[in-house]
Amino acid sequence: MRCRRCGGKAVVAVRRHNAAFCKECFLTYFRVQVERAVREHRMFGPKDRVAVAVSGGKDSLALWDVLAELGQASVGVHLDLGIGEYSRRSRKVVEEFAMARGLPLEVVDIEGEFGFGIPEAARGPRPACSVCGLTKRYALNRVAREKGFTVLATGHNMDDEAATLLGNVLRWEGEYLARQGPVLEAGPGFVKRVKPLWRLSEMETAAYAFLRGIEYVVEECPLVSGNTQLKAKEALALLEDFSPGTKQSFLAAFLERGKPAFRATPVYLAPCSRCGEPTTGEVCAFCRARSGILARRERARAGA
Ligand code: SF4
Ligand code: ZN
């Protein structure tokens, strides 16, 4: 296999482009894809203050690394979810990554901040990933806004986006479809969110992390079972294997032709009566979930 750009020995094959690259040319290809996504979708400019959500997995660390390589200043934000050894290892990996590269990092201890960890939340009626996702969105937005960041970048890749899109299409979630895309613009109380890796597959971010010598958490979160997005990913992987490029064209066609057909219903936001974060109701979804978790704890104590 020869590199498409320089003719040298290829080490990474990108089937959907019918191409293969040597190490240096693959790293260049990766950076170009990120630059293109940032430029085409006007993700951020020189005046923006960019926060990168870093979990310790390959995607978010690859994103933080490539932004630094491209000369984009950013601050990492890591949420310690309190999921035992998994969270301890994730935090350590992120802290070591930041220290080795001299990159600034903010760590938020979810349990210390909100009074519960994700394992406790997972014992309730909602699936773990649902409460965890809600907590992460809430905490990241709040931290980013309070610290004065204008953009929050996340490491969602093409596989994540295609799986989310498939899930939304299967249920015809019009509101979610109207909002899905590489950029979610800022709103009152909400920081702009961007996904600079959306043009790159999971295999490509893994290859990038490997070739850049990035150490990341390989183990899966112990609470992942029941995550429906994983099933959507498996289904798409079957189609991709049969016809390389399926995920990319599914996403690209949606952004070009599908998404404009969906309009988000205008919402009227007011501060949550408990925490002050923007919400459509009186009490925000996070505060309601948090109250449920704390009430369950009290009941268990009283019954013990
Ligand atoms: Fe949270 Fe689910 Fe991800 Fe674990 S797998 S970190 S519970 S969203
Ligand atoms: Zn609230």
PDB file of C-alpha atoms and ligand atoms in Angstrom:
ATOM      1  CA  MET A   1       0.000   0.000   0.000  1.00  0.00           C
ATOM      2  CA  ARG A   2       1.409   3.366  -1.066  1.00  0.00           C
ATOM      3  CA  CYS A   3       0.656   6.781   0.431  1.00  0.00           C
ATOM      4  CA  ARG A   4      -1.691   8.766  -1.775  1.00  0.00           C
ATOM      5  CA  ARG A   5       0.151  12.048  -1.143  1.00  0.00           C
ATOM      6  CA  CYS A   6       3.851  11.170  -1.203  1.00  0.00           C
ATOM      7  CA  GLY A   7       4.031   7.615  -2.589  1.00  0.00           C
ATOM      8  CA  GLY A   8       5.854   6.365   0.538  1.00  0.00           C
ATOM      9  CA  LYS A   9       4.857   3.319   2.576  1.00  0.00           C
ATOM     10  CA  ALA A  10       1.283   3.762   3.815  1.00  0.00           C
ATOM     11  CA  VAL A  11       0.357   2.970   7.426  1.00  0.00           C
ATOM     12  CA  VAL A  12      -3.324   4.045   7.539  1.00  0.00           C
ATOM     13  CA  ALA A  13      -6.037   3.163   5.011  1.00  0.00           C
ATOM     14  CA  VAL A  14      -9.078   5.430   4.737  1.00  0.00           C
ATOM     15  CA  ARG A  15     -11.494   3.266   2.774  1.00  0.00           C
ATOM     16  CA  ARG A  16     -14.248   5.826   2.317  1.00  0.00           C
ATOM     17  CA  HIS A  17     -11.764   8.030   0.437  1.00  0.00           C
ATOM     18  CA  ASN A  18     -10.236   5.008  -1.249  1.00  0.00           C
ATOM     19  CA  ALA A  19      -6.915   6.293   0.056  1.00  0.00           C
ATOM     20  CA  ALA A  20      -3.989   5.332   2.237  1.00  0.00           C
ATOM     21  CA  PHE A  21      -1.409   7.559   3.913  1.00  0.00           C
ATOM     22  CA  CYS A  22       2.036   7.357   5.487  1.00  0.00           C
ATOM     23  CA  LYS A  23       2.367   8.675   9.043  1.00  0.00           C
ATOM     24  CA  GLU A  24       3.245  12.285   8.194  1.00  0.00           C
ATOM     25  CA  CYS A  25       0.693  12.574   5.395  1.00  0.00           C
ATOM     26  CA  PHE A  26      -2.052  11.074   7.575  1.00  0.00           C
ATOM     27  CA  LEU A  27      -1.342  13.624  10.314  1.00  0.00           C
ATOM     28  CA  THR A  28      -1.515  16.364   7.673  1.00  0.00           C
ATOM     29  CA  TYR A  29      -4.795  14.924   6.308  1.00  0.00           C
ATOM     30  CA  PHE A  30      -6.221  14.888   9.854  1.00  0.00           C
ATOM     31  CA  ARG A  31      -5.241  18.516  10.533  1.00  0.00           C
ATOM     32  CA  VAL A  32      -6.637  19.634   7.190  1.00  0.00           C
ATOM     33  CA  GLN A  33      -9.990  17.952   7.951  1.00  0.00           C
ATOM     34  CA  VAL A  34     -10.167  19.746  11.304  1.00  0.00           C
ATOM     35  CA  GLU A  35      -9.186  23.101   9.786  1.00  0.00           C
ATOM     36  CA  ARG A  36     -11.797  22.626   7.092  1.00  0.00           C
ATOM     37  CA  ALA A  37     -14.537  21.831   9.606  1.00  0.00           C
ATOM     38  CA  VAL A  38     -13.614  24.873  11.715  1.00  0.00           C
ATOM     39  CA  ARG A  39     -13.554  27.167   8.689  1.00  0.00           C
ATOM     40  CA  GLU A  40     -16.622  25.864   6.827  1.00  0.00           C
ATOM     41  CA  HIS A  41     -18.825  25.950   9.898  1.00  0.00           C
ATOM     42  CA  ARG A  42     -17.311  29.106  11.385  1.00  0.00           C
ATOM     43  CA  MET A  43     -16.671  27.296  14.651  1.00  0.00           C
ATOM     44  CA  PHE A  44     -14.350  29.871  16.182  1.00  0.00           C
ATOM     45  CA  GLY A  45     -12.036  32.719  15.296  1.00  0.00           C
ATOM     46  CA  PRO A  46      -9.004  34.452  16.785  1.00  0.00           C
ATOM     47  CA  LYS A  47     -11.080  36.409  19.296  1.00  0.00           C
ATOM     48  CA  ASP A  48     -12.797  33.360  20.787  1.00  0.00           C
ATOM     49  CA  ARG A  49     -11.857  31.773  24.078  1.00  0.00           C
ATOM     50  CA  VAL A  50     -12.098  28.032  23.439  1.00  0.00           C
ATOM     51  CA  ALA A  51     -12.699  25.357  26.068  1.00  0.00           C
ATOM     52  CA  VAL A  52     -12.233  21.697  25.092  1.00  0.00           C
ATOM     53  CA  ALA A  53     -14.184  19.042  26.960  1.00  0.00           C
ATOM     54  CA  VAL A  54     -11.627  16.303  27.648  1.00  0.00           C
ATOM     55  CA  SER A  55     -12.832  12.992  29.020  1.00  0.00           C
ATOM     56  CA  GLY A  56      -9.570  11.067  28.744  1.00  0.00           C
ATOM     57  CA  GLY A  57     -10.734   9.071  25.714  1.00  0.00           C
ATOM     58  CA  LYS A  58      -8.986   9.130  22.340  1.00  0.00           C
ATOM     59  CA  ASP A  59     -11.336  11.589  20.625  1.00  0.00           C
ATOM     60  CA  SER A  60     -11.199  14.453  23.085  1.00  0.00           C
ATOM     61  CA  LEU A  61      -7.443  14.136  23.612  1.00  0.00           C
ATOM     62  CA  ALA A  62      -6.869  13.957  19.846  1.00  0.00           C
ATOM     63  CA  LEU A  63      -8.970  17.103  19.517  1.00  0.00           C
ATOM     64  CA  TRP A  64      -7.066  18.985  22.204  1.00  0.00           C
ATOM     65  CA  ASP A  65      -3.786  17.872  20.630  1.00  0.00           C
ATOM     66  CA  VAL A  66      -4.711  18.851  17.066  1.00  0.00           C
ATOM     67  CA  LEU A  67      -5.995  22.278  18.157  1.00  0.00           C
ATOM     68  CA  ALA A  68      -2.680  22.918  19.915  1.00  0.00           C
ATOM     69  CA  GLU A  69      -0.846  21.730  16.776  1.00  0.00           C
ATOM     70  CA  LEU A  70      -2.872  24.174  14.694  1.00  0.00           C
ATOM     71  CA  GLY A  71      -1.887  26.992  17.046  1.00  0.00           C
ATOM     72  CA  GLN A  72      -5.360  27.398  18.531  1.00  0.00           C
ATOM     73  CA  ALA A  73      -5.164  28.324  22.227  1.00  0.00           C
ATOM     74  CA  SER A  74      -7.633  26.364  24.350  1.00  0.00           C
ATOM     75  CA  VAL A  75      -8.260  25.286  27.925  1.00  0.00           C
ATOM     76  CA  GLY A  76      -9.207  21.700  28.755  1.00  0.00           C
ATOM     77  CA  VAL A  77     -12.209  21.035  30.981  1.00  0.00           C
ATOM     78  CA  HIS A  78     -12.379  17.607  32.580  1.00  0.00           C
ATOM     79  CA  LEU A  79     -15.368  16.370  34.553  1.00  0.00           C
ATOM     80  CA  ASP A  80     -14.508  13.811  37.217  1.00  0.00           C
ATOM     81  CA  LEU A  81     -17.702  11.737  37.157  1.00  0.00           C
ATOM     82  CA  GLY A  82     -16.873   9.712  40.269  1.00  0.00           C
ATOM     83  CA  ILE A  83     -17.118   6.339  38.450  1.00  0.00           C
ATOM     84  CA  GLY A  84     -14.561   4.498  40.616  1.00  0.00           C
ATOM     85  CA  GLU A  85     -11.323   3.363  39.038  1.00  0.00           C
ATOM     86  CA  TYR A  86     -12.513   4.413  35.561  1.00  0.00           C
ATOM     87  CA  SER A  87     -12.813   8.056  36.600  1.00  0.00           C
ATOM     88  CA  ARG A  88      -9.567   7.989  38.597  1.00  0.00           C
ATOM     89  CA  ARG A  89      -7.705   6.691  35.567  1.00  0.00           C
ATOM     90  CA  SER A  90      -9.415   9.168  33.202  1.00  0.00           C
ATOM     91  CA  ARG A  91      -8.494  12.110  35.393  1.00  0.00           C
ATOM     92  CA  LYS A  92      -4.892  10.958  35.721  1.00  0.00           C
ATOM     93  CA  VAL A  93      -4.532  10.509  31.938  1.00  0.00           C
ATOM     94  CA  VAL A  94      -5.931  13.989  31.255  1.00  0.00           C
ATOM     95  CA  GLU A  95      -3.791  15.635  33.941  1.00  0.00           C
ATOM     96  CA  GLU A  96      -0.643  13.952  32.619  1.00  0.00           C
ATOM     97  CA  PHE A  97      -1.516  14.937  29.035  1.00  0.00           C
ATOM     98  CA  ALA A  98      -1.977  18.571  30.051  1.00  0.00           C
ATOM     99  CA  MET A  99       1.175  18.658  32.135  1.00  0.00           C
ATOM    100  CA  ALA A 100       3.355  17.062  29.442  1.00  0.00           C
ATOM    101  CA  ARG A 101       2.240  19.679  26.902  1.00  0.00           C
ATOM    102  CA  GLY A 102       1.947  22.661  29.229  1.00  0.00           C
ATOM    103  CA  LEU A 103      -1.760  23.055  28.418  1.00  0.00           C
ATOM    104  CA  PRO A 104      -4.121  24.689  30.933  1.00  0.00           C
ATOM    105  CA  LEU A 105      -6.723  22.395  32.500  1.00  0.00           C
ATOM    106  CA  GLU A 106      -9.817  22.860  34.678  1.00  0.00           C
ATOM    107  CA  VAL A 107     -11.061  19.827  36.599  1.00  0.00           C
ATOM    108  CA  VAL A 108     -14.605  19.728  37.962  1.00  0.00           C
ATOM    109  CA  ASP A 109     -15.378  17.125  40.596  1.00  0.00           C
ATOM    110  CA  ILE A 110     -19.044  16.306  39.942  1.00  0.00           C
ATOM    111  CA  GLU A 111     -19.621  14.742  43.359  1.00  0.00           C
ATOM    112  CA  GLY A 112     -18.017  17.660  45.188  1.00  0.00           C
ATOM    113  CA  GLU A 113     -19.904  20.179  43.070  1.00  0.00           C
ATOM    114  CA  PHE A 114     -23.365  18.631  42.990  1.00  0.00           C
ATOM    115  CA  GLY A 115     -23.461  16.169  45.886  1.00  0.00           C
ATOM    116  CA  PHE A 116     -23.803  12.942  43.887  1.00  0.00           C
ATOM    117  CA  GLY A 117     -21.688  10.793  41.600  1.00  0.00           C
ATOM    118  CA  ILE A 118     -22.861   9.043  38.431  1.00  0.00           C
ATOM    119  CA  PRO A 119     -22.904   5.502  39.979  1.00  0.00           C
ATOM    120  CA  GLU A 120     -25.469   6.661  42.530  1.00  0.00           C
ATOM    121  CA  ALA A 121     -27.512   8.378  39.813  1.00  0.00           C
ATOM    122  CA  ALA A 122     -27.413   5.138  37.821  1.00  0.00           C
ATOM    123  CA  ARG A 123     -29.299   3.279  40.565  1.00  0.00           C
ATOM    124  CA  GLY A 124     -32.451   5.260  39.782  1.00  0.00           C
ATOM    125  CA  PRO A 125     -35.102   4.674  37.113  1.00  0.00           C
ATOM    126  CA  ARG A 126     -33.223   6.447  34.322  1.00  0.00           C
ATOM    127  CA  PRO A 127     -30.426   4.720  32.385  1.00  0.00           C
ATOM    128  CA  ALA A 128     -26.955   5.724  33.619  1.00  0.00           C
ATOM    129  CA  CYS A 129     -25.959   7.338  30.320  1.00  0.00           C
ATOM    130  CA  SER A 130     -29.080   9.470  30.268  1.00  0.00           C
ATOM    131  CA  VAL A 131     -28.402  11.065  33.687  1.00  0.00           C
ATOM    132  CA  CYS A 132     -24.699  11.209  32.940  1.00  0.00           C
ATOM    133  CA  GLY A 133     -25.287  12.960  29.594  1.00  0.00           C
ATOM    134  CA  LEU A 134     -27.615  15.480  31.226  1.00  0.00           C
ATOM    135  CA  THR A 135     -25.078  16.142  34.004  1.00  0.00           C
ATOM    136  CA  LYS A 136     -22.214  16.568  31.544  1.00  0.00           C
ATOM    137  CA  ARG A 137     -24.111  19.004  29.311  1.00  0.00           C
ATOM    138  CA  TYR A 138     -25.199  21.029  32.336  1.00  0.00           C
ATOM    139  CA  ALA A 139     -21.800  21.098  34.049  1.00  0.00           C
ATOM    140  CA  LEU A 140     -19.804  21.837  30.889  1.00  0.00           C
ATOM    141  CA  ASN A 141     -22.048  24.700  29.849  1.00  0.00           C
ATOM    142  CA  ARG A 142     -22.053  26.197  33.314  1.00  0.00           C
ATOM    143  CA  VAL A 143     -18.289  25.962  33.753  1.00  0.00           C
ATOM    144  CA  ALA A 144     -17.596  27.282  30.251  1.00  0.00           C
ATOM    145  CA  ARG A 145     -19.919  30.252  30.730  1.00  0.00           C
ATOM    146  CA  GLU A 146     -18.773  31.087  34.262  1.00  0.00           C
ATOM    147  CA  LYS A 147     -15.124  30.997  33.211  1.00  0.00           C
ATOM    148  CA  GLY A 148     -15.780  33.296  30.272  1.00  0.00           C
ATOM    149  CA  PHE A 149     -15.315  30.888  27.353  1.00  0.00           C
ATOM    150  CA  THR A 150     -17.139  31.768  24.153  1.00  0.00           C
ATOM    151  CA  VAL A 151     -16.910  28.306  22.562  1.00  0.00           C
ATOM    152  CA  LEU A 152     -17.048  24.781  23.939  1.00  0.00           C
ATOM    153  CA  ALA A 153     -15.470  22.156  21.656  1.00  0.00           C
ATOM    154  CA  THR A 154     -16.237  18.467  22.066  1.00  0.00           C
ATOM    155  CA  GLY A 155     -14.567  15.406  20.539  1.00  0.00           C
ATOM    156  CA  HIS A 156     -17.632  13.968  18.768  1.00  0.00           C
ATOM    157  CA  ASN A 157     -16.480  12.184  15.625  1.00  0.00           C
ATOM    158  CA  MET A 158     -18.279  11.101  12.462  1.00  0.00           C
ATOM    159  CA  ASP A 159     -19.343   7.750  13.978  1.00  0.00           C
ATOM    160  CA  ASP A 160     -20.864   9.497  17.013  1.00  0.00           C
ATOM    161  CA  GLU A 161     -22.713  11.955  14.829  1.00  0.00           C
ATOM    162  CA  ALA A 162     -23.988   9.338  12.374  1.00  0.00           C
ATOM    163  CA  ALA A 163     -25.215   7.143  15.263  1.00  0.00           C
ATOM    164  CA  THR A 164     -27.007  10.080  16.896  1.00  0.00           C
ATOM    165  CA  LEU A 165     -28.541  10.993  13.554  1.00  0.00           C
ATOM    166  CA  LEU A 166     -29.742   7.429  12.990  1.00  0.00           C
ATOM    167  CA  GLY A 167     -31.329   7.361  16.466  1.00  0.00           C
ATOM    168  CA  ASN A 168     -33.055  10.698  15.860  1.00  0.00           C
ATOM    169  CA  VAL A 169     -34.300   9.628  12.425  1.00  0.00           C
ATOM    170  CA  LEU A 170     -35.616   6.297  13.692  1.00  0.00           C
ATOM    171  CA  ARG A 171     -37.783   8.162  16.203  1.00  0.00           C
ATOM    172  CA  TRP A 172     -38.331  11.231  13.962  1.00  0.00           C
ATOM    173  CA  GLU A 173     -37.168  13.511  16.733  1.00  0.00           C
ATOM    174  CA  GLY A 174     -37.845  16.750  14.887  1.00  0.00           C
ATOM    175  CA  GLU A 175     -36.575  19.036  17.635  1.00  0.00           C
ATOM    176  CA  TYR A 176     -33.315  17.128  17.965  1.00  0.00           C
ATOM    177  CA  LEU A 177     -32.882  16.941  14.182  1.00  0.00           C
ATOM    178  CA  ALA A 178     -33.318  20.706  13.935  1.00  0.00           C
ATOM    179  CA  ARG A 179     -30.485  21.172  16.414  1.00  0.00           C
ATOM    180  CA  GLN A 180     -28.133  18.406  15.304  1.00  0.00           C
ATOM    181  CA  GLY A 181     -25.007  19.488  13.468  1.00  0.00           C
ATOM    182  CA  PRO A 182     -21.345  20.420  13.868  1.00  0.00           C
ATOM    183  CA  VAL A 183     -22.303  23.737  15.522  1.00  0.00           C
ATOM    184  CA  LEU A 184     -24.932  24.666  18.052  1.00  0.00           C
ATOM    185  CA  GLU A 185     -24.993  28.431  18.247  1.00  0.00           C
ATOM    186  CA  ALA A 186     -24.939  30.262  21.579  1.00  0.00           C
ATOM    187  CA  GLY A 187     -28.246  31.168  23.177  1.00  0.00           C
ATOM    188  CA  PRO A 188     -29.156  33.075  26.338  1.00  0.00           C
ATOM    189  CA  GLY A 189     -27.077  31.388  29.052  1.00  0.00           C
ATOM    190  CA  PHE A 190     -25.765  28.789  26.589  1.00  0.00           C
ATOM    191  CA  VAL A 191     -22.219  28.737  25.263  1.00  0.00           C
ATOM    192  CA  LYS A 192     -21.721  27.913  21.568  1.00  0.00           C
ATOM    193  CA  ARG A 193     -20.862  24.228  21.086  1.00  0.00           C
ATOM    194  CA  VAL A 194     -18.745  22.917  18.229  1.00  0.00           C
ATOM    195  CA  LYS A 195     -17.543  19.510  16.996  1.00  0.00           C
ATOM    196  CA  PRO A 196     -14.321  20.004  15.011  1.00  0.00           C
ATOM    197  CA  LEU A 197     -13.804  16.219  14.518  1.00  0.00           C
ATOM    198  CA  TRP A 198     -17.124  15.573  12.825  1.00  0.00           C
ATOM    199  CA  ARG A 199     -15.465  14.942   9.435  1.00  0.00           C
ATOM    200  CA  LEU A 200     -13.209  12.207  10.898  1.00  0.00           C
ATOM    201  CA  SER A 201     -14.161   8.639  11.763  1.00  0.00           C
ATOM    202  CA  GLU A 202     -13.507   6.879  15.041  1.00  0.00           C
ATOM    203  CA  MET A 203     -10.847   4.749  13.352  1.00  0.00           C
ATOM    204  CA  GLU A 204      -9.124   7.919  12.148  1.00  0.00           C
ATOM    205  CA  THR A 205      -9.103   9.573  15.582  1.00  0.00           C
ATOM    206  CA  ALA A 206      -7.732   6.321  17.046  1.00  0.00           C
ATOM    207  CA  ALA A 207      -5.015   6.252  14.356  1.00  0.00           C
ATOM    208  CA  TYR A 208      -4.199   9.915  15.030  1.00  0.00           C
ATOM    209  CA  ALA A 209      -3.927   9.311  18.795  1.00  0.00           C
ATOM    210  CA  PHE A 210      -1.701   6.281  18.209  1.00  0.00           C
ATOM    211  CA  LEU A 211       0.591   8.022  15.715  1.00  0.00           C
ATOM    212  CA  ARG A 212       0.912  11.074  17.974  1.00  0.00           C
ATOM    213  CA  GLY A 213       1.801   8.862  20.934  1.00  0.00           C
ATOM    214  CA  ILE A 214      -1.199  10.027  22.961  1.00  0.00           C
ATOM    215  CA  GLU A 215      -1.962   7.872  25.971  1.00  0.00           C
ATOM    216  CA  TYR A 216      -5.701   7.589  26.468  1.00  0.00           C
ATOM    217  CA  VAL A 217      -8.194   5.512  28.421  1.00  0.00           C
ATOM    218  CA  VAL A 218      -8.968   2.403  26.385  1.00  0.00           C
ATOM    219  CA  GLU A 219     -11.236   0.722  28.942  1.00  0.00           C
ATOM    220  CA  GLU A 220     -14.947   1.253  28.522  1.00  0.00           C
ATOM    221  CA  CYS A 221     -16.960   2.968  31.199  1.00  0.00           C
ATOM    222  CA  PRO A 222     -18.405   0.213  33.451  1.00  0.00           C
ATOM    223  CA  LEU A 223     -21.864   1.806  33.202  1.00  0.00           C
ATOM    224  CA  VAL A 224     -22.020   1.729  29.400  1.00  0.00           C
ATOM    225  CA  SER A 225     -24.333  -1.309  29.009  1.00  0.00           C
ATOM    226  CA  GLY A 226     -27.747  -0.190  27.847  1.00  0.00           C
ATOM    227  CA  ASN A 227     -26.286   2.669  25.814  1.00  0.00           C
ATOM    228  CA  THR A 228     -28.460   2.625  22.686  1.00  0.00           C
ATOM    229  CA  GLN A 229     -25.986   4.689  20.675  1.00  0.00           C
ATOM    230  CA  LEU A 230     -23.618   1.715  20.696  1.00  0.00           C
ATOM    231  CA  LYS A 231     -26.238  -0.406  18.909  1.00  0.00           C
ATOM    232  CA  ALA A 232     -26.748   2.307  16.292  1.00  0.00           C
ATOM    233  CA  LYS A 233     -22.968   2.369  15.783  1.00  0.00           C
ATOM    234  CA  GLU A 234     -22.915  -1.390  15.241  1.00  0.00           C
ATOM    235  CA  ALA A 235     -25.714  -1.152  12.682  1.00  0.00           C
ATOM    236  CA  LEU A 236     -23.920   1.622  10.809  1.00  0.00           C
ATOM    237  CA  ALA A 237     -20.626  -0.294  10.934  1.00  0.00           C
ATOM    238  CA  LEU A 238     -22.324  -3.143   9.017  1.00  0.00           C
ATOM    239  CA  LEU A 239     -23.509  -0.740   6.316  1.00  0.00           C
ATOM    240  CA  GLU A 240     -20.149   1.031   6.190  1.00  0.00           C
ATOM    241  CA  ASP A 241     -18.333  -2.251   5.754  1.00  0.00           C
ATOM    242  CA  PHE A 242     -20.592  -3.159   2.844  1.00  0.00           C
ATOM    243  CA  SER A 243     -20.408   0.295   1.305  1.00  0.00           C
ATOM    244  CA  PRO A 244     -17.565   2.540   2.530  1.00  0.00           C
ATOM    245  CA  GLY A 245     -18.614   6.175   2.765  1.00  0.00           C
ATOM    246  CA  THR A 246     -22.161   5.438   3.967  1.00  0.00           C
ATOM    247  CA  LYS A 247     -21.754   7.301   7.278  1.00  0.00           C
ATOM    248  CA  GLN A 248     -20.167  10.315   5.651  1.00  0.00           C
ATOM    249  CA  SER A 249     -22.827  10.640   2.952  1.00  0.00           C
ATOM    250  CA  PHE A 250     -25.625  10.030   5.488  1.00  0.00           C
ATOM    251  CA  LEU A 251     -24.353  12.973   7.557  1.00  0.00           C
ATOM    252  CA  ALA A 252     -23.470  15.242   4.656  1.00  0.00           C
ATOM    253  CA  ALA A 253     -26.839  14.725   2.941  1.00  0.00           C
ATOM    254  CA  PHE A 254     -28.627  15.389   6.217  1.00  0.00           C
ATOM    255  CA  LEU A 255     -26.806  18.681   6.758  1.00  0.00           C
ATOM    256  CA  GLU A 256     -27.377  19.766   3.172  1.00  0.00           C
ATOM    257  CA  ARG A 257     -30.910  18.597   2.485  1.00  0.00           C
ATOM    258  CA  GLY A 258     -32.467  16.987   5.566  1.00  0.00           C
ATOM    259  CA  LYS A 259     -31.809  19.460   8.338  1.00  0.00           C
ATOM    260  CA  PRO A 260     -33.297  22.532   6.618  1.00  0.00           C
ATOM    261  CA  ALA A 261     -36.660  20.707   6.653  1.00  0.00           C
ATOM    262  CA  PHE A 262     -36.717  20.803  10.461  1.00  0.00           C
ATOM    263  CA  ARG A 263     -37.354  23.925  12.447  1.00  0.00           C
ATOM    264  CA  ALA A 264     -36.766  24.100  16.175  1.00  0.00           C
ATOM    265  CA  THR A 265     -39.763  25.397  18.090  1.00  0.00           C
ATOM    266  CA  PRO A 266     -38.857  28.763  19.628  1.00  0.00           C
ATOM    267  CA  VAL A 267     -38.408  28.339  23.361  1.00  0.00           C
ATOM    268  CA  TYR A 268     -38.711  30.922  26.101  1.00  0.00           C
ATOM    269  CA  LEU A 269     -35.988  30.544  28.642  1.00  0.00           C
ATOM    270  CA  ALA A 270     -36.022  31.774  32.208  1.00  0.00           C
ATOM    271  CA  PRO A 271     -33.610  31.142  35.082  1.00  0.00           C
ATOM    272  CA  CYS A 272     -34.222  27.875  36.970  1.00  0.00           C
ATOM    273  CA  SER A 273     -35.754  28.717  40.337  1.00  0.00           C
ATOM    274  CA  ARG A 274     -33.182  26.524  42.091  1.00  0.00           C
ATOM    275  CA  CYS A 275     -29.892  26.971  40.279  1.00  0.00           C
ATOM    276  CA  GLY A 276     -30.401  29.963  37.981  1.00  0.00           C
ATOM    277  CA  GLU A 277     -29.399  28.135  34.795  1.00  0.00           C
ATOM    278  CA  PRO A 278     -31.594  28.759  31.734  1.00  0.00           C
ATOM    279  CA  THR A 279     -34.599  26.474  31.403  1.00  0.00           C
ATOM    280  CA  THR A 280     -37.971  26.283  29.707  1.00  0.00           C
ATOM    281  CA  GLY A 281     -39.771  25.231  32.920  1.00  0.00           C
ATOM    282  CA  GLU A 282     -39.668  26.529  36.453  1.00  0.00           C
ATOM    283  CA  VAL A 283     -37.060  23.992  37.559  1.00  0.00           C
ATOM    284  CA  CYS A 284     -34.416  22.771  35.086  1.00  0.00           C
ATOM    285  CA  ALA A 285     -34.060  19.107  34.094  1.00  0.00           C
ATOM    286  CA  PHE A 286     -30.772  18.812  35.954  1.00  0.00           C
ATOM    287  CA  CYS A 287     -32.186  20.125  39.240  1.00  0.00           C
ATOM    288  CA  ARG A 288     -35.159  17.771  38.912  1.00  0.00           C
ATOM    289  CA  ALA A 289     -32.853  14.795  38.331  1.00  0.00           C
ATOM    290  CA  ARG A 290     -30.609  15.870  41.203  1.00  0.00           C
ATOM    291  CA  SER A 291     -33.579  16.211  43.596  1.00  0.00           C
ATOM    292  CA  GLY A 292     -34.727  12.697  42.650  1.00  0.00           C
ATOM    293  CA  ILE A 293     -31.284  11.253  43.379  1.00  0.00           C
ATOM    294  CA  LEU A 294     -30.948  13.034  46.730  1.00  0.00           C
ATOM    295  CA  ALA A 295     -34.535  12.124  47.746  1.00  0.00           C
ATOM    296  CA  ARG A 296     -33.868   8.467  46.935  1.00  0.00           C
ATOM    297  CA  ARG A 297     -30.787   8.600  49.132  1.00  0.00           C
ATOM    298  CA  GLU A 298     -32.825  10.040  52.010  1.00  0.00           C
ATOM    299  CA  ARG A 299     -35.508   7.368  51.625  1.00  0.00           C
ATOM    300  CA  ALA A 300     -32.883   4.623  51.620  1.00  0.00           C
ATOM    301  CA  ARG A 301     -31.347   6.104  54.782  1.00  0.00           C
ATOM    302  CA  ALA A 302     -34.711   6.395  56.522  1.00  0.00           C
ATOM    303  CA  GLY A 303     -35.579   2.825  55.573  1.00  0.00           C
ATOM    304  CA  ALA A 304     -32.222   1.462  56.707  1.00  0.00           C
TER     305      ALA A 304
HETATM  306 FE1  SF4 B   1     -21.483   8.490  31.295  1.00  0.00          FE
HETATM  307 FE2  SF4 B   1     -22.623   6.463  29.935  1.00  0.00          FE
HETATM  308 FE3  SF4 B   1     -20.394   7.639  29.041  1.00  0.00          FE
HETATM  309 FE4  SF4 B   1     -20.306   6.113  31.253  1.00  0.00          FE
HETATM  310  S1  SF4 B   1     -20.804   5.415  29.165  1.00  0.00           S
HETATM  311  S2  SF4 B   1     -19.309   8.098  30.964  1.00  0.00           S
HETATM  312  S3  SF4 B   1     -22.295   6.586  32.169  1.00  0.00           S
HETATM  313  S4  SF4 B   1     -22.400   8.595  29.248  1.00  0.00           S
HETATM  314 ZN    ZN B   2     -31.646  24.169  37.896  1.00  0.00          ZN
END
